[in-house]
Amino acid sequence: LLARFPDLFVLRSHLGRLLRDVGRYRSALELTAVVVRQQPMIVIPALFHAQTLWGSGRVHEAAAAFDALLR
């Protein structure tokens, strides 16, 4: 579906979340980063991206992302 609808952020978001939920954080990170760029004003994808950063060991970046969400 992503090949057919590459700009549909919902598909990327769900696939990124699925990959994160099964422990494939690095694969998920590529998708969640694109979703945040596509939809910067929607909080939920930004939260998923921050969680994915944390899960992939990028703790400082995750902390900055969580701080941005709180602001």
Protein backbone atom coordinates (compact mmCIF):
# COMPACT_ATOMS: atom_id res chain seq x y z
CA LEU A 1 0.00 0.00 0.00
CA LEU A 2 2.85 2.40 0.73
CA ALA A 3 4.17 1.94 -2.78
CA ARG A 4 0.75 2.83 -4.15
CA PHE A 5 0.02 5.67 -1.70
CA PRO A 6 3.41 7.02 -0.57
CA ASP A 7 2.03 10.26 0.88
CA LEU A 8 -0.66 8.67 3.04
CA PHE A 9 0.80 9.28 6.48
CA VAL A 10 -1.73 7.01 8.23
CA LEU A 11 -0.25 3.94 6.54
CA ARG A 12 3.28 4.88 7.59
CA SER A 13 2.12 5.63 11.10
CA HIS A 14 0.40 2.26 11.55
CA LEU A 15 3.27 0.31 10.02
CA GLY A 16 5.77 2.19 12.17
CA ARG A 17 3.74 1.47 15.28
CA LEU A 18 3.43 -2.21 14.37
CA LEU A 19 7.17 -2.53 13.80
CA ARG A 20 7.85 -0.76 17.09
CA ASP A 21 5.40 -3.01 18.94
CA VAL A 22 7.22 -6.14 17.75
CA GLY A 23 10.62 -4.72 18.69
CA ARG A 24 11.88 -3.57 15.29
CA TYR A 25 12.69 -0.07 16.51
CA ARG A 26 15.21 0.88 13.84
CA SER A 27 12.86 -0.07 11.02
CA ALA A 28 10.04 1.78 12.75
CA LEU A 29 12.17 4.87 13.28
CA GLU A 30 12.50 5.50 9.55
CA LEU A 31 8.72 5.49 9.19
CA THR A 32 7.87 7.51 12.28
CA ALA A 33 10.37 10.23 11.34
CA VAL A 34 8.64 10.68 7.98
CA VAL A 35 5.20 10.80 9.62
CA VAL A 36 6.32 13.55 12.00
CA ARG A 37 7.65 15.56 9.05
CA GLN A 38 4.43 14.99 7.09
CA GLN A 39 2.11 15.92 9.98
CA PRO A 40 4.03 18.09 12.47
CA MET A 41 0.90 19.40 14.21
CA ILE A 42 -0.57 16.00 15.13
CA VAL A 43 0.58 14.89 18.59
CA ILE A 44 0.04 11.12 18.46
CA PRO A 45 2.58 10.39 15.67
CA ALA A 46 5.10 12.60 17.49
CA LEU A 47 4.51 10.57 20.65
CA PHE A 48 5.03 7.30 18.75
CA HIS A 49 8.23 8.73 17.27
CA ALA A 50 9.53 9.71 20.72
CA GLN A 51 8.74 6.22 22.05
CA THR A 52 10.52 4.69 19.07
CA LEU A 53 13.58 6.85 19.68
CA TRP A 54 13.63 5.71 23.29
CA GLY A 55 13.22 2.04 22.32
CA SER A 56 16.07 2.23 19.84
CA GLY A 57 18.43 3.55 22.51
CA ARG A 58 18.48 7.17 21.39
CA VAL A 59 17.59 8.38 24.86
CA HIS A 60 18.75 12.00 24.56
CA GLU A 61 16.79 12.50 21.34
CA ALA A 62 13.76 10.83 22.92
CA ALA A 63 13.97 13.12 25.95
CA ALA A 64 14.10 16.16 23.68
CA ALA A 65 11.11 14.87 21.72
CA PHE A 66 9.11 14.26 24.91
CA ASP A 67 10.01 17.76 26.15
CA ALA A 68 8.80 19.23 22.86
CA LEU A 69 5.53 17.33 23.24
CA LEU A 70 5.01 18.69 26.72
CA ARG A 71 5.50 22.24 25.51
